[in-house]
Amino acid sequence: MSAGTSRTPAPTRSTSRTSAPDRPGRVTVAVYAADPILRVGVVQQLRPRPEVDLFDDADAGRAQASLVVVDSVDDDVVALLHRLRHNSATRTGLVVGTLGSGTLQRVIECGVSAVLRRAEADQDRLLHLVLAMANGEGVLPGDLLGKLLTHMGGLQRSPLASREMSLSTLTTREADMLRLVSEGLDTAEIARKTSYSERTVKNVLHEITTRLQLRNRAHAVGYALRNGLI
């Protein structure tokens, strides 16, 4: 992928990369950006950090974390995200200028596990994003999560919503209950918090695990976190 021949973001070129076996414990990172200014900005933030090791073009496919840095999400960016999704060696994060709720759902479906606004992408937040991705965690700004849940709730209520969409997302009530599970609350505590009966709480959580073919509540929480749904 070359920024000179396509609008698709290309991986960063690092002149000081050391291969992963020489630096055990470091998270290997590839940075993709069609705009060289955006690429340089992220690379300069991450290069001094001892926790990460930047990979160049030749080794980008082996990076544990792939950061896609863009102003906005267009078809070229979506195509890149789809390609990265098929690489089991990496987890993908998005550093983006603007992102609406509908577009957020689109990038999550492309396998993006973490999102950070460019305006908030200082060194510490970029590092947190990379480390969270390497640990299999999802990262999403709180306001974007709220927009996503509202957007998906609208789709769930729409008669035009597809069955496939309902199988891969959560309603607002489901997300709220899973969030409380992730905080360590049991059925009775969740019932008190949400003003639902314990039977309803059990039914909702059972519906989530059954619909998404998950093993238990902990598995459901992990699924929702990985996909940025709570």
Tab-separated table of C-alpha atoms in Angstrom, residues 91 113-115 128-129 132-133 135-140 222 224-228 230:
chain	number	residue	atom	x	y	z
A	91	ARG	CA	-5.953	-5.789	16.493
A	113	SER	CA	-11.689	-2.615	18.728
A	114	ALA	CA	-10.657	0.872	19.871
A	115	VAL	CA	-11.431	4.437	18.810
A	128	HIS	CA	-3.321	3.611	26.539
A	129	LEU	CA	-5.115	2.762	23.297
A	132	ALA	CA	-5.561	-1.855	25.705
A	133	MET	CA	-5.727	-3.287	22.189
A	135	ASN	CA	-4.611	-6.845	25.997
A	136	GLY	CA	-7.738	-7.606	23.985
A	137	GLU	CA	-9.726	-4.714	25.451
A	138	GLY	CA	-12.092	-2.331	23.715
A	139	VAL	CA	-11.742	1.452	24.040
A	140	LEU	CA	-14.461	3.931	23.100
A	222	GLY	CA	-15.938	-9.808	27.188
A	224	ALA	CA	-19.371	-6.503	24.431
A	225	LEU	CA	-16.074	-4.917	25.527
A	226	ARG	CA	-14.171	-6.289	22.544
A	227	ASN	CA	-16.780	-4.884	20.180
A	228	GLY	CA	-17.040	-1.492	21.900
A	230	ILE	CA	-20.255	-1.213	26.630
